[in-house]
Amino acid sequence: SGEVIQEIASADEKALVRKLDFHILPWICFSYLINYLDRTNLSNAYVLNNNIKGASLGESIGLTGFTYSLVVSLFFVPYVLVEFPSNILLKYFSPSIWIGRIMTTWGIVTVCTAAVTNFEGLLACRLLLGVCEAGFFPGALMYLCFWYKPAERAFRMAFFAASVSVAGAFGGLIATGISYLNNAGGLKGWQWLYIIEGIPAIILGVFIVFFMPNYPETAKFLTPAERALAVERMGPFAPKGTDKHFDKKDAIETLSDIWFWVYSLQYFLMTNSLNAFGYFAPKIITNLGFSGPVAQALTIPPNVFAFFIVVGISMHSDHSKDRLRHTLVGLAVILVGYLILASVTNWGVRYFGVMLIACTNAAVIPFIAHRTRTVKGSTATALATGGMISIANCGGITAPFFFPDGAAPLYSWGNWVIFGFLVASAGLTVLLWWKFGSGAEYDESFGNNEVAGEKTAGYEAISEKTIDLSVSV
């Protein structure tokens, strides 16, 4: 009967998705963990061994509060410029080559940062790191879109993004351990930090080039029947390996759509919170009255807490097939955190506030997953994700100047600014909900209806053949 056929097809698809998870998620999760370690190790290096005179990066090269903010900020200038077209290049060269190239080059730059002796050298390394690292995050998100249906993406994106929390926890743990290597081999602790955290990126980048699968159509770990199911289950609108590298018409339509800019503005407002936590959590914790290994160790619990919150909200987002309601719940959690940091002086309560702002990705992941279901095809998906994330990362240029040393220990002004940004972000989320709904699946009313209709008709015909193939197998 038709119900039996559907049950068999559903069981086959669930088994296939589990197989995809096993072969796809480890590559991007480990990559992002290393990515975030390398990008934000500046914050750990800045205060590492600050209980020993002249041992921290800040004291070694005379890095002050303003110059630290400048180094953090200027990293994002080349990062934003190179990131915008990066997903188009990913489609041109293939995901394994492009993502592997990104990782290998940023690992080399990270290791070389251990050799800097002055502010100018550090600034040069940070600018070069921005060029090399640009495109990794949107590239990894687009890579997931080749393999997973819209309703499956938030949970997978959450595991990917939750690597940030794991990286934050490991970063604090690694920095705590490395602090005891200070002066070993004639190197300071912060120099060992850059060397030890840069080498894994080089090694994993090389492995990605040669071993990471590119597309379902060419996946060697799938059987022919599984490859057919993996391609056809994605439907007519998902990006595919067989799509053109660049479709000029889709590019113009995507970039000229006013909603592209609304999504980008909303994400920019949230990205300020991501960068505030990533680069300034160690400074905020230090200003609670802790220093040395204890201050490093105290960065671990907020990241562990954030891991469970981000994954939990994203899992429920997939299960309920709802996106923007979950973004609003995530924003509510973060808003409470910034409200605490802006107005409360008790160190225990402030530390709880740090734990809450660590959960920013709980709002970000359902939001990005929602964006991917409003566009169709490789070029539109590449620009809608890469372009939006590129523009949003301008928040990395602005956020560092919200937390000058002179505003310590409360940093009230910066916390109130980001609080206001997040309130505006919630307002734009409601606007997008009104326009596009809060669902998780592709909607045929988005994009080119005529083309969508043609693709849907073709897909329905192919789907019947796929079910027959599944049953026969």
mmCIF file of N, CA and C in Angstrom, residues 327-448:
data_model
loop_
_atom_site.group_PDB
_atom_site.id
_atom_site.type_symbol
_atom_site.label_atom_id
_atom_site.label_comp_id
_atom_site.label_asym_id
_atom_site.label_seq_id
_atom_site.Cartn_x
_atom_site.Cartn_y
_atom_site.Cartn_z
ATOM 1 N N THR A 327 14.432 32.190 17.559
ATOM 2 C CA THR A 327 15.363 33.315 17.552
ATOM 3 C C THR A 327 14.984 34.321 18.633
ATOM 4 N N LEU A 328 13.689 34.594 18.776
ATOM 5 C CA LEU A 328 13.228 35.548 19.787
ATOM 6 C C LEU A 328 13.482 35.028 21.202
ATOM 7 N N VAL A 329 13.319 33.728 21.414
ATOM 8 C CA VAL A 329 13.628 33.153 22.731
ATOM 9 C C VAL A 329 15.123 33.327 23.037
ATOM 10 N N GLY A 330 15.965 33.030 22.042
ATOM 11 C CA GLY A 330 17.401 33.216 22.228
ATOM 12 C C GLY A 330 17.758 34.664 22.527
ATOM 13 N N LEU A 331 17.135 35.596 21.808
ATOM 14 C CA LEU A 331 17.402 37.019 22.048
ATOM 15 C C LEU A 331 16.994 37.429 23.462
ATOM 16 N N ALA A 332 15.899 36.865 23.957
ATOM 17 C CA ALA A 332 15.444 37.197 25.314
ATOM 18 C C ALA A 332 16.497 36.779 26.349
ATOM 19 N N VAL A 333 17.088 35.596 26.153
ATOM 20 C CA VAL A 333 18.131 35.119 27.073
ATOM 21 C C VAL A 333 19.331 36.068 27.068
ATOM 22 N N ILE A 334 19.765 36.460 25.876
ATOM 23 C CA ILE A 334 20.946 37.327 25.766
ATOM 24 C C ILE A 334 20.655 38.719 26.328
ATOM 25 N N LEU A 335 19.456 39.224 26.084
ATOM 26 C CA LEU A 335 19.097 40.549 26.589
ATOM 27 C C LEU A 335 19.192 40.613 28.110
ATOM 28 N N VAL A 336 18.747 39.565 28.779
ATOM 29 C CA VAL A 336 18.853 39.525 30.244
ATOM 30 C C VAL A 336 20.320 39.588 30.656
ATOM 31 N N GLY A 337 21.187 38.886 29.920
ATOM 32 C CA GLY A 337 22.612 38.900 30.234
ATOM 33 C C GLY A 337 23.217 40.283 30.144
ATOM 34 N N TYR A 338 22.920 41.011 29.059
ATOM 35 C CA TYR A 338 23.481 42.354 28.910
ATOM 36 C C TYR A 338 22.870 43.343 29.902
ATOM 37 N N LEU A 339 21.617 43.129 30.251
ATOM 38 C CA LEU A 339 20.985 43.981 31.258
ATOM 39 C C LEU A 339 21.701 43.822 32.601
ATOM 40 N N ILE A 340 22.039 42.585 32.940
ATOM 41 C CA ILE A 340 22.777 42.327 34.185
ATOM 42 C C ILE A 340 24.147 42.989 34.148
ATOM 43 N N LEU A 341 24.877 42.797 33.037
ATOM 44 C CA LEU A 341 26.237 43.336 32.945
ATOM 45 C C LEU A 341 26.254 44.860 32.938
ATOM 46 N N ALA A 342 25.178 45.474 32.463
ATOM 47 C CA ALA A 342 25.126 46.933 32.388
ATOM 48 C C ALA A 342 24.762 47.578 33.714
ATOM 49 N N SER A 343 24.125 46.810 34.605
ATOM 50 C CA SER A 343 23.531 47.476 35.772
ATOM 51 C C SER A 343 23.862 46.858 37.131
ATOM 52 N N VAL A 344 24.428 45.655 37.163
ATOM 53 C CA VAL A 344 24.660 44.967 38.446
ATOM 54 C C VAL A 344 26.160 44.954 38.759
ATOM 55 N N THR A 345 26.504 45.148 40.033
ATOM 56 C CA THR A 345 27.914 45.198 40.436
ATOM 57 C C THR A 345 28.376 43.922 41.132
ATOM 58 N N ASN A 346 27.458 43.130 41.681
ATOM 59 C CA ASN A 346 27.839 41.904 42.366
ATOM 60 C C ASN A 346 28.531 40.944 41.399
ATOM 61 N N TRP A 347 29.729 40.456 41.765
ATOM 62 C CA TRP A 347 30.523 39.683 40.817
ATOM 63 C C TRP A 347 29.858 38.356 40.440
ATOM 64 N N GLY A 348 29.155 37.714 41.382
ATOM 65 C CA GLY A 348 28.499 36.447 41.094
ATOM 66 C C GLY A 348 27.367 36.603 40.089
ATOM 67 N N VAL A 349 26.585 37.666 40.272
ATOM 68 C CA VAL A 349 25.482 37.926 39.337
ATOM 69 C C VAL A 349 26.041 38.312 37.969
ATOM 70 N N ARG A 350 27.108 39.093 37.965
ATOM 71 C CA ARG A 350 27.727 39.488 36.685
ATOM 72 C C ARG A 350 28.284 38.265 35.945
ATOM 73 N N TYR A 351 28.836 37.338 36.706
ATOM 74 C CA TYR A 351 29.353 36.121 36.074
ATOM 75 C C TYR A 351 28.210 35.327 35.431
ATOM 76 N N PHE A 352 27.051 35.309 36.086
ATOM 77 C CA PHE A 352 25.874 34.677 35.490
ATOM 78 C C PHE A 352 25.475 35.403 34.208
ATOM 79 N N GLY A 353 25.620 36.731 34.199
ATOM 80 C CA GLY A 353 25.341 37.499 32.986
ATOM 81 C C GLY A 353 26.266 37.102 31.842
ATOM 82 N N VAL A 354 27.545 36.849 32.158
ATOM 83 C CA VAL A 354 28.499 36.381 31.141
ATOM 84 C C VAL A 354 28.039 35.042 30.570
ATOM 85 N N MET A 355 27.508 34.168 31.420
ATOM 86 C CA MET A 355 27.020 32.865 30.959
ATOM 87 C C MET A 355 25.853 33.036 29.988
ATOM 88 N N LEU A 356 25.013 34.031 30.236
ATOM 89 C CA LEU A 356 23.855 34.247 29.358
ATOM 90 C C LEU A 356 24.273 34.819 28.008
ATOM 91 N N ILE A 357 25.200 35.775 27.985
ATOM 92 C CA ILE A 357 25.584 36.356 26.693
ATOM 93 C C ILE A 357 26.403 35.370 25.862
ATOM 94 N N ALA A 358 26.951 34.335 26.527
ATOM 95 C CA ALA A 358 27.659 33.284 25.782
ATOM 96 C C ALA A 358 26.706 32.501 24.883
ATOM 97 N N CYS A 359 25.391 32.641 25.104
ATOM 98 C CA CYS A 359 24.386 31.864 24.372
ATOM 99 C C CYS A 359 23.884 32.568 23.110
ATOM 100 N N THR A 360 24.617 33.551 22.605
ATOM 101 C CA THR A 360 24.142 34.322 21.453
ATOM 102 C C THR A 360 23.785 33.440 20.267
ATOM 103 N N ASN A 361 24.521 32.358 20.053
ATOM 104 C CA ASN A 361 24.219 31.481 18.915
ATOM 105 C C ASN A 361 22.871 30.786 19.034
ATOM 106 N N ALA A 362 22.284 30.790 20.212
ATOM 107 C CA ALA A 362 20.927 30.240 20.359
ATOM 108 C C ALA A 362 19.926 31.052 19.546
ATOM 109 N N ALA A 363 20.197 32.334 19.355
ATOM 110 C CA ALA A 363 19.351 33.175 18.499
ATOM 111 C C ALA A 363 19.825 33.139 17.058
ATOM 112 N N VAL A 364 21.144 33.053 16.863
ATOM 113 C CA VAL A 364 21.727 33.141 15.523
ATOM 114 C C VAL A 364 21.379 31.934 14.653
ATOM 115 N N ILE A 365 21.494 30.721 15.199
ATOM 116 C CA ILE A 365 21.350 29.515 14.379
ATOM 117 C C ILE A 365 19.949 29.353 13.790
ATOM 118 N N PRO A 366 18.879 29.467 14.561
ATOM 119 C CA PRO A 366 17.543 29.401 13.930
ATOM 120 C C PRO A 366 17.338 30.503 12.896
ATOM 121 N N PHE A 367 17.958 31.658 13.145
ATOM 122 C CA PHE A 367 17.826 32.772 12.204
ATOM 123 C C PHE A 367 18.492 32.443 10.870
ATOM 124 N N ILE A 368 19.719 31.936 10.897
ATOM 125 C CA ILE A 368 20.414 31.583 9.654
ATOM 126 C C ILE A 368 19.685 30.455 8.936
ATOM 127 N N ALA A 369 19.208 29.464 9.707
ATOM 128 C CA ALA A 369 18.462 28.363 9.101
ATOM 129 C C ALA A 369 17.206 28.882 8.407
ATOM 130 N N HIS A 370 16.564 29.883 8.997
ATOM 131 C CA HIS A 370 15.386 30.498 8.383
ATOM 132 C C HIS A 370 15.759 31.187 7.083
ATOM 133 N N ARG A 371 16.900 31.856 7.072
ATOM 134 C CA ARG A 371 17.323 32.564 5.863
ATOM 135 C C ARG A 371 17.559 31.596 4.709
ATOM 136 N N THR A 372 18.135 30.424 4.989
ATOM 137 C CA THR A 372 18.446 29.491 3.912
ATOM 138 C C THR A 372 17.197 28.920 3.250
ATOM 139 N N ARG A 373 16.038 28.990 3.919
ATOM 140 C CA ARG A 373 14.830 28.451 3.295
ATOM 141 C C ARG A 373 14.078 29.510 2.488
ATOM 142 N N THR A 374 14.591 30.733 2.429
ATOM 143 C CA THR A 374 13.931 31.789 1.651
ATOM 144 C C THR A 374 14.601 32.021 0.305
ATOM 145 N N VAL A 375 15.651 31.251 -0.010
ATOM 146 C CA VAL A 375 16.349 31.391 -1.296
ATOM 147 C C VAL A 375 16.511 30.010 -1.923
ATOM 148 N N LYS A 376 16.726 29.991 -3.238
ATOM 149 C CA LYS A 376 16.778 28.725 -3.955
ATOM 150 C C LYS A 376 17.956 28.698 -4.919
ATOM 151 N N GLY A 377 18.635 27.545 -5.007
ATOM 152 C CA GLY A 377 19.745 27.393 -5.939
ATOM 153 C C GLY A 377 21.080 27.800 -5.335
ATOM 154 N N SER A 378 22.165 27.431 -6.004
ATOM 155 C CA SER A 378 23.509 27.639 -5.453
ATOM 156 C C SER A 378 23.926 29.104 -5.385
ATOM 157 N N THR A 379 23.691 29.867 -6.472
ATOM 158 C CA THR A 379 24.136 31.261 -6.481
ATOM 159 C C THR A 379 23.396 32.079 -5.437
ATOM 160 N N ALA A 380 22.067 31.923 -5.378
ATOM 161 C CA ALA A 380 21.277 32.681 -4.400
ATOM 162 C C ALA A 380 21.644 32.284 -2.978
ATOM 163 N N THR A 381 21.827 30.986 -2.733
ATOM 164 C CA THR A 381 22.206 30.530 -1.396
ATOM 165 C C THR A 381 23.595 31.048 -1.026
ATOM 166 N N ALA A 382 24.519 31.027 -1.997
ATOM 167 C CA ALA A 382 25.887 31.499 -1.750
ATOM 168 C C ALA A 382 25.905 32.965 -1.337
ATOM 169 N N LEU A 383 25.148 33.794 -2.048
ATOM 170 C CA LEU A 383 25.141 35.227 -1.756
ATOM 171 C C LEU A 383 24.285 35.564 -0.539
ATOM 172 N N ALA A 384 23.169 34.853 -0.382
ATOM 173 C CA ALA A 384 22.291 35.133 0.755
ATOM 174 C C ALA A 384 22.976 34.804 2.073
ATOM 175 N N THR A 385 23.814 33.747 2.080
ATOM 176 C CA THR A 385 24.552 33.412 3.300
ATOM 177 C C THR A 385 25.877 34.179 3.370
ATOM 178 N N GLY A 386 26.700 34.067 2.317
ATOM 179 C CA GLY A 386 28.003 34.734 2.329
ATOM 180 C C GLY A 386 27.895 36.238 2.423
ATOM 181 N N GLY A 387 26.981 36.829 1.640
ATOM 182 C CA GLY A 387 26.805 38.279 1.660
ATOM 183 C C GLY A 387 26.268 38.766 2.987
ATOM 184 N N MET A 388 25.247 38.072 3.503
ATOM 185 C CA MET A 388 24.659 38.460 4.790
ATOM 186 C C MET A 388 25.697 38.376 5.911
ATOM 187 N N ILE A 389 26.445 37.286 5.948
ATOM 188 C CA ILE A 389 27.434 37.104 7.014
ATOM 189 C C ILE A 389 28.579 38.105 6.872
ATOM 190 N N SER A 390 28.956 38.399 5.629
ATOM 191 C CA SER A 390 30.013 39.388 5.393
ATOM 192 C C SER A 390 29.607 40.756 5.943
ATOM 193 N N ILE A 391 28.412 41.194 5.596
ATOM 194 C CA ILE A 391 27.921 42.491 6.079
ATOM 195 C C ILE A 391 27.790 42.482 7.598
ATOM 196 N N ALA A 392 27.262 41.383 8.131
ATOM 197 C CA ALA A 392 27.067 41.296 9.575
ATOM 198 C C ALA A 392 28.388 41.355 10.326
ATOM 199 N N ASN A 393 29.455 40.834 9.712
ATOM 200 C CA ASN A 393 30.751 40.830 10.391
ATOM 201 C C ASN A 393 31.369 42.211 10.515
ATOM 202 N N CYS A 394 30.731 43.209 9.948
ATOM 203 C CA CYS A 394 31.124 44.593 10.262
ATOM 204 C C CYS A 394 30.954 44.852 11.752
ATOM 205 N N GLY A 395 30.131 43.999 12.403
ATOM 206 C CA GLY A 395 30.002 44.085 13.857
ATOM 207 C C GLY A 395 31.321 43.816 14.557
ATOM 208 N N GLY A 396 32.217 43.084 13.893
ATOM 209 C CA GLY A 396 33.538 42.869 14.462
ATOM 210 C C GLY A 396 34.394 44.120 14.435
ATOM 211 N N ILE A 397 34.046 45.058 13.547
ATOM 212 C CA ILE A 397 34.763 46.334 13.467
ATOM 213 C C ILE A 397 34.273 47.289 14.545
ATOM 214 N N THR A 398 32.973 47.264 14.826
ATOM 215 C CA THR A 398 32.390 48.208 15.789
ATOM 216 C C THR A 398 32.484 47.727 17.230
ATOM 217 N N ALA A 399 32.207 46.432 17.480
ATOM 218 C CA ALA A 399 32.093 45.931 18.851
ATOM 219 C C ALA A 399 33.325 46.181 19.724
ATOM 220 N N PRO A 400 34.560 46.050 19.198
ATOM 221 C CA PRO A 400 35.727 46.230 20.070
ATOM 222 C C PRO A 400 35.799 47.596 20.751
ATOM 223 N N PHE A 401 35.216 48.625 20.129
ATOM 224 C CA PHE A 401 35.321 49.970 20.696
ATOM 225 C C PHE A 401 34.238 50.252 21.729
ATOM 226 N N PHE A 402 33.360 49.258 21.975
ATOM 227 C CA PHE A 402 32.343 49.422 23.012
ATOM 228 C C PHE A 402 32.879 49.077 24.398
ATOM 229 N N PHE A 403 34.117 48.511 24.456
ATOM 230 C CA PHE A 403 34.643 48.040 25.738
ATOM 231 C C PHE A 403 36.057 48.584 25.994
ATOM 232 N N PRO A 404 36.227 49.904 26.027
ATOM 233 C CA PRO A 404 37.556 50.473 26.314
ATOM 234 C C PRO A 404 37.952 50.212 27.760
ATOM 235 N N ASP A 405 39.254 50.167 28.000
ATOM 236 C CA ASP A 405 39.738 49.893 29.356
ATOM 237 C C ASP A 405 39.235 50.914 30.365
ATOM 238 N N GLY A 406 39.038 52.153 29.907
ATOM 239 C CA GLY A 406 38.586 53.199 30.819
ATOM 240 C C GLY A 406 37.180 52.974 31.340
ATOM 241 N N ALA A 407 36.424 52.081 30.680
ATOM 242 C CA ALA A 407 35.052 51.807 31.109
ATOM 243 C C ALA A 407 34.962 50.649 32.089
ATOM 244 N N ALA A 408 36.123 50.024 32.388
ATOM 245 C CA ALA A 408 36.138 48.904 33.335
ATOM 246 C C ALA A 408 35.777 49.414 34.738
ATOM 247 N N PRO A 409 35.201 48.589 35.593
ATOM 248 C CA PRO A 409 34.937 47.162 35.392
ATOM 249 C C PRO A 409 33.546 46.838 34.839
ATOM 250 N N LEU A 410 32.622 47.820 34.816
ATOM 251 C CA LEU A 410 31.256 47.506 34.409
ATOM 252 C C LEU A 410 31.059 47.523 32.895
ATOM 253 N N TYR A 411 31.839 48.359 32.185
ATOM 254 C CA TYR A 411 31.644 48.534 30.738
ATOM 255 C C TYR A 411 30.170 48.843 30.423
ATOM 256 N N SER A 412 29.578 49.706 31.235
ATOM 257 C CA SER A 412 28.133 49.950 31.143
ATOM 258 C C SER A 412 27.715 50.459 29.771
ATOM 259 N N TRP A 413 28.483 51.421 29.230
ATOM 260 C CA TRP A 413 28.090 52.009 27.947
ATOM 261 C C TRP A 413 28.019 50.948 26.854
ATOM 262 N N GLY A 414 29.058 50.112 26.760
ATOM 263 C CA GLY A 414 29.083 49.074 25.733
ATOM 264 C C GLY A 414 27.961 48.067 25.901
ATOM 265 N N ASN A 415 27.694 47.690 27.141
ATOM 266 C CA ASN A 415 26.620 46.723 27.388
ATOM 267 C C ASN A 415 25.251 47.300 27.040
ATOM 268 N N TRP A 416 25.050 48.590 27.330
ATOM 269 C CA TRP A 416 23.766 49.222 26.976
ATOM 270 C C TRP A 416 23.624 49.354 25.459
ATOM 271 N N VAL A 417 24.719 49.650 24.767
ATOM 272 C CA VAL A 417 24.659 49.759 23.300
ATOM 273 C C VAL A 417 24.234 48.430 22.683
ATOM 274 N N ILE A 418 24.887 47.346 23.108
ATOM 275 C CA ILE A 418 24.552 46.039 22.545
ATOM 276 C C ILE A 418 23.148 45.620 22.967
ATOM 277 N N PHE A 419 22.737 45.978 24.178
ATOM 278 C CA PHE A 419 21.356 45.725 24.603
ATOM 279 C C PHE A 419 20.381 46.390 23.629
ATOM 280 N N GLY A 420 20.667 47.664 23.271
ATOM 281 C CA GLY A 420 19.806 48.367 22.312
ATOM 282 C C GLY A 420 19.819 47.706 20.939
ATOM 283 N N PHE A 421 20.997 47.253 20.506
ATOM 284 C CA PHE A 421 21.104 46.539 19.220
ATOM 285 C C PHE A 421 20.210 45.300 19.214
ATOM 286 N N LEU A 422 20.219 44.567 20.319
ATOM 287 C CA LEU A 422 19.456 43.322 20.378
ATOM 288 C C LEU A 422 17.949 43.581 20.438
ATOM 289 N N VAL A 423 17.552 44.673 21.057
ATOM 290 C CA VAL A 423 16.134 45.047 21.030
ATOM 291 C C VAL A 423 15.703 45.342 19.592
ATOM 292 N N ALA A 424 16.536 46.109 18.868
ATOM 293 C CA ALA A 424 16.242 46.385 17.460
ATOM 294 C C ALA A 424 16.249 45.093 16.645
ATOM 295 N N SER A 425 17.162 44.177 16.971
ATOM 296 C CA SER A 425 17.220 42.887 16.291
ATOM 297 C C SER A 425 15.918 42.112 16.484
ATOM 298 N N ALA A 426 15.383 42.144 17.686
ATOM 299 C CA ALA A 426 14.110 41.470 17.953
ATOM 300 C C ALA A 426 12.983 42.090 17.120
ATOM 301 N N GLY A 427 12.997 43.416 16.975
ATOM 302 C CA GLY A 427 11.986 44.084 16.158
ATOM 303 C C GLY A 427 12.064 43.658 14.698
ATOM 304 N N LEU A 428 13.285 43.565 14.151
ATOM 305 C CA LEU A 428 13.448 43.119 12.763
ATOM 306 C C LEU A 428 13.059 41.652 12.596
ATOM 307 N N THR A 429 13.281 40.850 13.628
ATOM 308 C CA THR A 429 12.870 39.447 13.578
ATOM 309 C C THR A 429 11.362 39.329 13.443
ATOM 310 N N VAL A 430 10.642 40.150 14.196
ATOM 311 C CA VAL A 430 9.178 40.160 14.091
ATOM 312 C C VAL A 430 8.748 40.587 12.688
ATOM 313 N N LEU A 431 9.436 41.579 12.117
ATOM 314 C CA LEU A 431 9.127 42.025 10.757
ATOM 315 C C LEU A 431 9.335 40.895 9.752
ATOM 316 N N LEU A 432 10.444 40.157 9.866
ATOM 317 C CA LEU A 432 10.720 39.044 8.963
ATOM 318 C C LEU A 432 9.710 37.916 9.159
ATOM 319 N N TRP A 433 9.278 37.712 10.370
ATOM 320 C CA TRP A 433 8.244 36.707 10.674
ATOM 321 C C TRP A 433 6.956 37.075 9.944
ATOM 322 N N TRP A 434 6.617 38.354 9.999
ATOM 323 C CA TRP A 434 5.398 38.827 9.310
ATOM 324 C C TRP A 434 5.499 38.613 7.796
ATOM 325 N N LYS A 435 6.678 38.840 7.242
ATOM 326 C CA LYS A 435 6.862 38.735 5.789
ATOM 327 C C LYS A 435 6.971 37.290 5.318
ATOM 328 N N PHE A 436 7.790 36.479 6.000
ATOM 329 C CA PHE A 436 8.119 35.145 5.496
ATOM 330 C C PHE A 436 7.562 34.004 6.333
ATOM 331 N N GLY A 437 6.919 34.313 7.456
ATOM 332 C CA GLY A 437 6.504 33.249 8.349
ATOM 333 C C GLY A 437 7.682 32.756 9.172
ATOM 334 N N SER A 438 7.411 31.801 10.055
ATOM 335 C CA SER A 438 8.455 31.317 10.950
ATOM 336 C C SER A 438 8.831 29.867 10.674
ATOM 337 N N GLY A 439 8.330 29.310 9.550
ATOM 338 C CA GLY A 439 8.529 27.901 9.252
ATOM 339 C C GLY A 439 9.948 27.544 8.872
ATOM 340 N N ALA A 440 10.178 26.223 8.679
ATOM 341 C CA ALA A 440 11.521 25.713 8.404
ATOM 342 C C ALA A 440 11.689 25.182 6.995
ATOM 343 N N GLU A 441 10.595 24.999 6.254
ATOM 344 C CA GLU A 441 10.674 24.389 4.932
ATOM 345 C C GLU A 441 10.719 25.454 3.841
ATOM 346 N N TYR A 442 11.214 25.037 2.636
ATOM 347 C CA TYR A 442 11.154 25.923 1.483
ATOM 348 C C TYR A 442 9.703 26.274 1.180
ATOM 349 N N ASP A 443 9.474 27.491 0.702
ATOM 350 C CA ASP A 443 8.141 27.949 0.324
ATOM 351 C C ASP A 443 8.183 28.352 -1.146
ATOM 352 N N GLU A 444 7.274 27.782 -1.949
ATOM 353 C CA GLU A 444 7.293 28.051 -3.389
ATOM 354 C C GLU A 444 6.965 29.504 -3.720
ATOM 355 N N SER A 445 6.428 30.242 -2.757
ATOM 356 C CA SER A 445 6.097 31.644 -3.027
ATOM 357 C C SER A 445 7.325 32.538 -3.003
ATOM 358 N N PHE A 446 8.470 32.002 -2.527
ATOM 359 C CA PHE A 446 9.687 32.792 -2.489
ATOM 360 C C PHE A 446 10.437 32.605 -3.796
ATOM 361 N N GLY A 447 10.987 33.677 -4.329
ATOM 362 C CA GLY A 447 11.831 33.575 -5.514
ATOM 363 C C GLY A 447 11.025 33.531 -6.790
ATOM 364 N N ASN A 448 11.582 32.922 -7.846
ATOM 365 C CA ASN A 448 11.003 32.894 -9.183
ATOM 366 C C ASN A 448 9.948 31.802 -9.253
#
